[in-house]
Amino acid sequence: MKLEINSIKKSYKKNQVLRGASLEAVSGESIGILGKNGSGKSTLFSVLCGLVKGEGEFLLDSRDLMKSPKERAAAVGFITQEPPLFPELSAKDNLLLWYSADRIKKSLEGGVLSMLGIGEFLKVPVSKMSGGMKKRLAIGCAVARDPCVLLLDEPSGALDIVCRQRIGEYLAAFRAAGGITVTATHDVHELSSCNKLYVLKDGTLTLHNGERDTKTLAELLL
């Protein structure tokens, strides 16, 4: 499987946020995107997921997902900074919006929901969950259609070590099965484990092949 993002452009009135962002990935790869706050990381993901309109190509094995919302919905999962969950509902009730009851049961016994540890808080309302619980539940919902590409916007922000480990183990298994992850993050640890690192600056993506220590990465953004 090959993923190609070609010349993504997006403007808000006279403000051109993306000026032709491009990257490539293949099955099993973890792609990191580093950029300052306001550099356009969330905008890039929103264009790729169809939440906002933009220009360019989002190719998966030469099929342009920008032109096929149905294929894109099946192939791509998007985990946002703020999980789009219903606060008054429990974890199970949120899952039931995406899964059948039988599928939830099977997944809790040895599937993705088990790996994410969602069974630990299945009856807890979202309004009473920690940030880590919400993030794990959001990932569980995002992968309900078995996507082959995951876009993650700051996935480990404000999470404790246990939650990071749970999510990290799941994402590693996802890639081992042939999936591709594209992660926008400021976490140096996450970036260090990516196969490729792109820097988003001035509306374009540049592949970085050098060191990934904090000082070097900070200098790239200046």
PDB file of C-alpha atoms in Angstrom:
ATOM      1  CA  MET A   1       0.000   0.000   0.000  1.00  0.00           C
ATOM      2  CA  LYS A   2       1.267   3.459  -0.902  1.00  0.00           C
ATOM      3  CA  LEU A   3       0.034   6.775   0.440  1.00  0.00           C
ATOM      4  CA  GLU A   4       0.750  10.011  -1.436  1.00  0.00           C
ATOM      5  CA  ILE A   5      -0.308  13.463  -0.305  1.00  0.00           C
ATOM      6  CA  ASN A   6       0.376  15.905  -3.130  1.00  0.00           C
ATOM      7  CA  SER A   7       0.313  19.718  -3.113  1.00  0.00           C
ATOM      8  CA  ILE A   8      -2.365  20.277  -0.482  1.00  0.00           C
ATOM      9  CA  LYS A   9      -3.402  23.933  -0.413  1.00  0.00           C
ATOM     10  CA  LYS A  10      -5.826  25.762   1.847  1.00  0.00           C
ATOM     11  CA  SER A  11      -6.574  29.449   2.364  1.00  0.00           C
ATOM     12  CA  TYR A  12      -8.834  31.281   4.764  1.00  0.00           C
ATOM     13  CA  LYS A  13      -9.647  34.502   2.902  1.00  0.00           C
ATOM     14  CA  LYS A  14      -6.229  36.110   2.302  1.00  0.00           C
ATOM     15  CA  ASN A  15      -4.383  33.831   4.731  1.00  0.00           C
ATOM     16  CA  GLN A  16      -2.809  30.927   2.826  1.00  0.00           C
ATOM     17  CA  VAL A  17      -2.213  28.305   5.516  1.00  0.00           C
ATOM     18  CA  LEU A  18      -1.096  25.458   3.242  1.00  0.00           C
ATOM     19  CA  ARG A  19       0.918  26.261   0.120  1.00  0.00           C
ATOM     20  CA  GLY A  20       1.441  22.809  -1.360  1.00  0.00           C
ATOM     21  CA  ALA A  21       2.088  20.276   1.410  1.00  0.00           C
ATOM     22  CA  SER A  22       3.248  16.845   0.176  1.00  0.00           C
ATOM     23  CA  LEU A  23       4.461  13.571   1.718  1.00  0.00           C
ATOM     24  CA  GLU A  24       4.701   9.855   0.953  1.00  0.00           C
ATOM     25  CA  ALA A  25       4.379   6.669   3.013  1.00  0.00           C
ATOM     26  CA  VAL A  26       4.046   2.918   2.534  1.00  0.00           C
ATOM     27  CA  SER A  27       2.504   0.091   4.549  1.00  0.00           C
ATOM     28  CA  GLY A  28       3.801  -0.184   8.102  1.00  0.00           C
ATOM     29  CA  GLU A  29       5.326   3.285   8.261  1.00  0.00           C
ATOM     30  CA  SER A  30       4.952   5.843  11.029  1.00  0.00           C
ATOM     31  CA  ILE A  31       5.108   9.415   9.719  1.00  0.00           C
ATOM     32  CA  GLY A  32       5.688  12.344  12.069  1.00  0.00           C
ATOM     33  CA  ILE A  33       4.786  15.958  11.346  1.00  0.00           C
ATOM     34  CA  LEU A  34       6.428  18.704  13.399  1.00  0.00           C
ATOM     35  CA  GLY A  35       5.275  22.303  13.284  1.00  0.00           C
ATOM     36  CA  LYS A  36       4.690  25.352  15.444  1.00  0.00           C
ATOM     37  CA  ASN A  37       1.252  26.074  16.860  1.00  0.00           C
ATOM     38  CA  GLY A  38      -0.748  27.600  14.029  1.00  0.00           C
ATOM     39  CA  SER A  39       1.493  26.158  11.318  1.00  0.00           C
ATOM     40  CA  GLY A  40      -1.414  24.279   9.728  1.00  0.00           C
ATOM     41  CA  LYS A  41      -1.129  20.733  11.085  1.00  0.00           C
ATOM     42  CA  SER A  42      -4.780  20.497  12.108  1.00  0.00           C
ATOM     43  CA  THR A  43      -5.827  22.241   8.897  1.00  0.00           C
ATOM     44  CA  LEU A  44      -3.905  19.668   6.847  1.00  0.00           C
ATOM     45  CA  PHE A  45      -5.662  16.788   8.588  1.00  0.00           C
ATOM     46  CA  SER A  46      -9.044  18.508   8.255  1.00  0.00           C
ATOM     47  CA  VAL A  47      -8.547  18.860   4.491  1.00  0.00           C
ATOM     48  CA  LEU A  48      -7.462  15.229   4.149  1.00  0.00           C
ATOM     49  CA  CYS A  49     -10.505  14.042   6.107  1.00  0.00           C
ATOM     50  CA  GLY A  50     -12.923  16.249   4.181  1.00  0.00           C
ATOM     51  CA  LEU A  51     -13.901  18.400   7.156  1.00  0.00           C
ATOM     52  CA  VAL A  52     -12.874  21.494   5.162  1.00  0.00           C
ATOM     53  CA  LYS A  53     -12.372  21.938   1.437  1.00  0.00           C
ATOM     54  CA  GLY A  54      -8.910  22.317  -0.017  1.00  0.00           C
ATOM     55  CA  GLU A  55      -6.884  21.651  -3.148  1.00  0.00           C
ATOM     56  CA  GLY A  56      -4.524  18.792  -3.955  1.00  0.00           C
ATOM     57  CA  GLU A  57      -4.464  14.999  -4.006  1.00  0.00           C
ATOM     58  CA  PHE A  58      -4.789  12.359  -1.278  1.00  0.00           C
ATOM     59  CA  LEU A  59      -3.820   9.153  -3.069  1.00  0.00           C
ATOM     60  CA  LEU A  60      -4.049   5.633  -1.698  1.00  0.00           C
ATOM     61  CA  ASP A  61      -2.666   3.143  -4.212  1.00  0.00           C
ATOM     62  CA  SER A  62      -3.290   5.781  -6.917  1.00  0.00           C
ATOM     63  CA  ARG A  63      -6.967   6.291  -5.925  1.00  0.00           C
ATOM     64  CA  ASP A  64      -7.703   9.917  -5.040  1.00  0.00           C
ATOM     65  CA  LEU A  65      -9.607   9.845  -1.764  1.00  0.00           C
ATOM     66  CA  MET A  66     -10.308  13.582  -2.077  1.00  0.00           C
ATOM     67  CA  LYS A  67     -12.667  12.695  -4.919  1.00  0.00           C
ATOM     68  CA  SER A  68     -14.299   9.723  -3.206  1.00  0.00           C
ATOM     69  CA  PRO A  69     -15.783  10.543   0.230  1.00  0.00           C
ATOM     70  CA  LYS A  70     -17.083   6.987   0.627  1.00  0.00           C
ATOM     71  CA  GLU A  71     -13.669   5.402   0.055  1.00  0.00           C
ATOM     72  CA  ARG A  72     -12.029   8.002   2.283  1.00  0.00           C
ATOM     73  CA  ALA A  73     -14.456   7.310   5.140  1.00  0.00           C
ATOM     74  CA  ALA A  74     -13.620   3.602   4.953  1.00  0.00           C
ATOM     75  CA  ALA A  75      -9.858   3.990   4.561  1.00  0.00           C
ATOM     76  CA  VAL A  76      -9.012   6.837   6.956  1.00  0.00           C
ATOM     77  CA  GLY A  77      -9.450   7.249  10.700  1.00  0.00           C
ATOM     78  CA  PHE A  78      -8.917  10.670  12.290  1.00  0.00           C
ATOM     79  CA  ILE A  79      -8.121  11.202  15.978  1.00  0.00           C
ATOM     80  CA  THR A  80      -8.480  14.870  16.880  1.00  0.00           C
ATOM     81  CA  GLN A  81      -6.976  16.792  19.799  1.00  0.00           C
ATOM     82  CA  GLU A  82     -10.413  17.087  21.394  1.00  0.00           C
ATOM     83  CA  PRO A  83     -12.223  13.728  21.043  1.00  0.00           C
ATOM     84  CA  PRO A  84     -15.689  14.164  19.421  1.00  0.00           C
ATOM     85  CA  LEU A  85     -17.552  12.111  22.006  1.00  0.00           C
ATOM     86  CA  PHE A  86     -21.006  12.529  23.553  1.00  0.00           C
ATOM     87  CA  PRO A  87     -20.323  13.576  27.166  1.00  0.00           C
ATOM     88  CA  GLU A  88     -23.666  12.409  28.548  1.00  0.00           C
ATOM     89  CA  LEU A  89     -23.181   8.872  27.187  1.00  0.00           C
ATOM     90  CA  SER A  90     -21.065   6.055  28.603  1.00  0.00           C
ATOM     91  CA  ALA A  91     -18.115   4.575  26.753  1.00  0.00           C
ATOM     92  CA  LYS A  92     -20.293   1.659  25.648  1.00  0.00           C
ATOM     93  CA  ASP A  93     -23.069   3.912  24.371  1.00  0.00           C
ATOM     94  CA  ASN A  94     -20.553   5.967  22.379  1.00  0.00           C
ATOM     95  CA  LEU A  95     -19.180   2.753  20.890  1.00  0.00           C
ATOM     96  CA  LEU A  96     -22.670   1.597  19.959  1.00  0.00           C
ATOM     97  CA  LEU A  97     -22.858   4.530  17.553  1.00  0.00           C
ATOM     98  CA  TRP A  98     -20.084   2.806  15.573  1.00  0.00           C
ATOM     99  CA  TYR A  99     -20.197  -0.898  16.465  1.00  0.00           C
ATOM    100  CA  SER A 100     -22.847  -3.581  16.899  1.00  0.00           C
ATOM    101  CA  ALA A 101     -23.220  -4.967  20.424  1.00  0.00           C
ATOM    102  CA  ASP A 102     -21.774  -8.332  19.302  1.00  0.00           C
ATOM    103  CA  ARG A 103     -18.747  -6.676  17.742  1.00  0.00           C
ATOM    104  CA  ILE A 104     -18.060  -4.670  20.900  1.00  0.00           C
ATOM    105  CA  LYS A 105     -18.157  -7.887  22.930  1.00  0.00           C
ATOM    106  CA  LYS A 106     -15.733  -9.657  20.585  1.00  0.00           C
ATOM    107  CA  SER A 107     -13.360  -6.689  20.447  1.00  0.00           C
ATOM    108  CA  LEU A 108     -13.304  -6.436  24.242  1.00  0.00           C
ATOM    109  CA  GLU A 109     -12.331 -10.114  24.423  1.00  0.00           C
ATOM    110  CA  GLY A 110      -9.235  -9.768  22.263  1.00  0.00           C
ATOM    111  CA  GLY A 111      -9.530  -7.005  19.670  1.00  0.00           C
ATOM    112  CA  VAL A 112      -8.707  -3.319  19.477  1.00  0.00           C
ATOM    113  CA  LEU A 113     -10.997  -2.347  22.365  1.00  0.00           C
ATOM    114  CA  SER A 114      -9.203  -4.858  24.576  1.00  0.00           C
ATOM    115  CA  MET A 115      -5.787  -3.518  23.523  1.00  0.00           C
ATOM    116  CA  LEU A 116      -6.884   0.006  24.394  1.00  0.00           C
ATOM    117  CA  GLY A 117      -8.185  -1.098  27.786  1.00  0.00           C
ATOM    118  CA  ILE A 118     -11.667   0.284  27.191  1.00  0.00           C
ATOM    119  CA  GLY A 119     -13.264  -2.533  29.171  1.00  0.00           C
ATOM    120  CA  GLU A 120     -11.895  -0.851  32.308  1.00  0.00           C
ATOM    121  CA  PHE A 121     -14.306   2.084  31.948  1.00  0.00           C
ATOM    122  CA  LEU A 122     -17.064   0.751  29.712  1.00  0.00           C
ATOM    123  CA  LYS A 123     -19.907   2.085  31.902  1.00  0.00           C
ATOM    124  CA  VAL A 124     -18.303   5.437  32.759  1.00  0.00           C
ATOM    125  CA  PRO A 125     -19.928   8.564  31.252  1.00  0.00           C
ATOM    126  CA  VAL A 126     -17.565  10.584  29.062  1.00  0.00           C
ATOM    127  CA  SER A 127     -18.170  13.612  31.318  1.00  0.00           C
ATOM    128  CA  LYS A 128     -16.450  11.735  34.174  1.00  0.00           C
ATOM    129  CA  MET A 129     -13.528  10.325  32.167  1.00  0.00           C
ATOM    130  CA  SER A 130      -9.901  11.370  32.343  1.00  0.00           C
ATOM    131  CA  GLY A 131      -8.193  12.741  29.236  1.00  0.00           C
ATOM    132  CA  GLY A 132      -6.517   9.381  28.663  1.00  0.00           C
ATOM    133  CA  MET A 133      -9.796   7.486  28.791  1.00  0.00           C
ATOM    134  CA  LYS A 134     -11.342   9.886  26.283  1.00  0.00           C
ATOM    135  CA  LYS A 135      -8.391   9.538  23.934  1.00  0.00           C
ATOM    136  CA  ARG A 136      -8.480   5.742  24.050  1.00  0.00           C
ATOM    137  CA  LEU A 137     -12.243   5.734  23.466  1.00  0.00           C
ATOM    138  CA  ALA A 138     -11.856   8.169  20.559  1.00  0.00           C
ATOM    139  CA  ILE A 139      -9.311   5.858  18.924  1.00  0.00           C
ATOM    140  CA  GLY A 140     -11.656   2.906  19.454  1.00  0.00           C
ATOM    141  CA  CYS A 141     -14.440   4.797  17.663  1.00  0.00           C
ATOM    142  CA  ALA A 142     -12.117   6.037  14.887  1.00  0.00           C
ATOM    143  CA  VAL A 143     -11.028   2.517  13.924  1.00  0.00           C
ATOM    144  CA  ALA A 144     -14.524   1.013  13.878  1.00  0.00           C
ATOM    145  CA  ARG A 145     -14.440   0.734  10.072  1.00  0.00           C
ATOM    146  CA  ASP A 146     -10.996  -0.919  10.105  1.00  0.00           C
ATOM    147  CA  PRO A 147      -9.159   1.938   8.343  1.00  0.00           C
ATOM    148  CA  CYS A 148      -5.715   1.406   6.835  1.00  0.00           C
ATOM    149  CA  VAL A 149      -4.548   4.977   7.520  1.00  0.00           C
ATOM    150  CA  LEU A 150      -4.710   6.787  10.856  1.00  0.00           C
ATOM    151  CA  LEU A 151      -4.243  10.558  11.197  1.00  0.00           C
ATOM    152  CA  LEU A 152      -3.432  11.518  14.790  1.00  0.00           C
ATOM    153  CA  ASP A 153      -3.425  15.135  15.957  1.00  0.00           C
ATOM    154  CA  GLU A 154      -1.394  15.424  19.191  1.00  0.00           C
ATOM    155  CA  PRO A 155      -2.355  11.887  20.315  1.00  0.00           C
ATOM    156  CA  SER A 156      -0.404  11.789  23.577  1.00  0.00           C
ATOM    157  CA  GLY A 157      -0.933  15.322  24.853  1.00  0.00           C
ATOM    158  CA  ALA A 158      -1.546  15.433  28.644  1.00  0.00           C
ATOM    159  CA  LEU A 159      -1.635  11.618  28.926  1.00  0.00           C
ATOM    160  CA  ASP A 160      -0.066   9.618  31.730  1.00  0.00           C
ATOM    161  CA  ILE A 161       2.519   6.902  31.126  1.00  0.00           C
ATOM    162  CA  VAL A 162       0.003   4.032  31.223  1.00  0.00           C
ATOM    163  CA  CYS A 163      -2.265   5.657  28.634  1.00  0.00           C
ATOM    164  CA  ARG A 164       0.682   6.440  26.372  1.00  0.00           C
ATOM    165  CA  GLN A 165       1.809   2.829  26.602  1.00  0.00           C
ATOM    166  CA  ARG A 166      -1.650   1.482  25.768  1.00  0.00           C
ATOM    167  CA  ILE A 167      -1.992   3.759  22.745  1.00  0.00           C
ATOM    168  CA  GLY A 168       1.587   3.142  21.640  1.00  0.00           C
ATOM    169  CA  GLU A 169       1.132  -0.633  21.749  1.00  0.00           C
ATOM    170  CA  TYR A 170      -2.044  -0.430  19.700  1.00  0.00           C
ATOM    171  CA  LEU A 171      -0.475   1.838  17.062  1.00  0.00           C
ATOM    172  CA  ALA A 172       2.527  -0.492  16.798  1.00  0.00           C
ATOM    173  CA  ALA A 173       0.170  -3.431  16.201  1.00  0.00           C
ATOM    174  CA  PHE A 174      -1.787  -1.370  13.659  1.00  0.00           C
ATOM    175  CA  ARG A 175       1.391  -0.699  11.662  1.00  0.00           C
ATOM    176  CA  ALA A 176       2.573  -4.299  12.016  1.00  0.00           C
ATOM    177  CA  ALA A 177      -0.649  -5.320  10.281  1.00  0.00           C
ATOM    178  CA  GLY A 178       0.206  -3.017   7.368  1.00  0.00           C
ATOM    179  CA  GLY A 179      -1.437   0.229   8.455  1.00  0.00           C
ATOM    180  CA  ILE A 180       0.069   3.708   8.101  1.00  0.00           C
ATOM    181  CA  THR A 181       0.043   6.317  10.867  1.00  0.00           C
ATOM    182  CA  VAL A 182       0.581  10.048  10.322  1.00  0.00           C
ATOM    183  CA  THR A 183       1.090  11.898  13.591  1.00  0.00           C
ATOM    184  CA  ALA A 184       1.246  15.635  14.276  1.00  0.00           C
ATOM    185  CA  THR A 185       2.936  16.102  17.638  1.00  0.00           C
ATOM    186  CA  HIS A 186       5.353  18.141  19.755  1.00  0.00           C
ATOM    187  CA  ASP A 187       6.417  15.050  21.700  1.00  0.00           C
ATOM    188  CA  VAL A 188      10.097  14.399  20.928  1.00  0.00           C
ATOM    189  CA  HIS A 189       9.749  10.765  22.067  1.00  0.00           C
ATOM    190  CA  GLU A 190       6.987  10.138  19.545  1.00  0.00           C
ATOM    191  CA  LEU A 191       8.922  11.836  16.774  1.00  0.00           C
ATOM    192  CA  SER A 192      12.044   9.810  17.507  1.00  0.00           C
ATOM    193  CA  SER A 193      10.164   6.585  16.816  1.00  0.00           C
ATOM    194  CA  CYS A 194       8.766   7.716  13.442  1.00  0.00           C
ATOM    195  CA  ASN A 195      10.169   6.210  10.237  1.00  0.00           C
ATOM    196  CA  LYS A 196      10.018   9.617   8.562  1.00  0.00           C
ATOM    197  CA  LEU A 197       9.816  13.118   9.977  1.00  0.00           C
ATOM    198  CA  TYR A 198       8.410  16.062   8.057  1.00  0.00           C
ATOM    199  CA  VAL A 199       8.578  19.685   9.176  1.00  0.00           C
ATOM    200  CA  LEU A 200       5.555  21.864   8.384  1.00  0.00           C
ATOM    201  CA  LYS A 201       6.721  25.439   7.923  1.00  0.00           C
ATOM    202  CA  ASP A 202       5.469  28.275   5.725  1.00  0.00           C
ATOM    203  CA  GLY A 203       2.694  26.054   4.434  1.00  0.00           C
ATOM    204  CA  THR A 204       4.876  23.269   3.034  1.00  0.00           C
ATOM    205  CA  LEU A 205       6.256  19.944   4.305  1.00  0.00           C
ATOM    206  CA  THR A 206       9.996  19.241   4.225  1.00  0.00           C
ATOM    207  CA  LEU A 207      11.481  15.805   4.914  1.00  0.00           C
ATOM    208  CA  HIS A 208      14.020  15.913   7.767  1.00  0.00           C
ATOM    209  CA  ASN A 209      16.738  13.230   7.733  1.00  0.00           C
ATOM    210  CA  GLY A 210      18.947  14.629  10.495  1.00  0.00           C
ATOM    211  CA  GLU A 211      19.111  14.395  14.273  1.00  0.00           C
ATOM    212  CA  ARG A 212      15.884  14.501  16.294  1.00  0.00           C
ATOM    213  CA  ASP A 213      17.057  15.916  19.607  1.00  0.00           C
ATOM    214  CA  THR A 214      15.076  18.784  21.128  1.00  0.00           C
ATOM    215  CA  LYS A 215      17.603  21.480  20.189  1.00  0.00           C
ATOM    216  CA  THR A 216      17.803  20.416  16.549  1.00  0.00           C
ATOM    217  CA  LEU A 217      14.037  20.136  16.179  1.00  0.00           C
ATOM    218  CA  ALA A 218      13.512  23.552  17.774  1.00  0.00           C
ATOM    219  CA  GLU A 219      15.995  25.114  15.361  1.00  0.00           C
ATOM    220  CA  LEU A 220      14.094  23.664  12.396  1.00  0.00           C
ATOM    221  CA  LEU A 221      11.071  25.744  13.335  1.00  0.00           C
ATOM    222  CA  LEU A 222      12.886  29.079  13.582  1.00  0.00           C
TER     223      LEU A 222
END
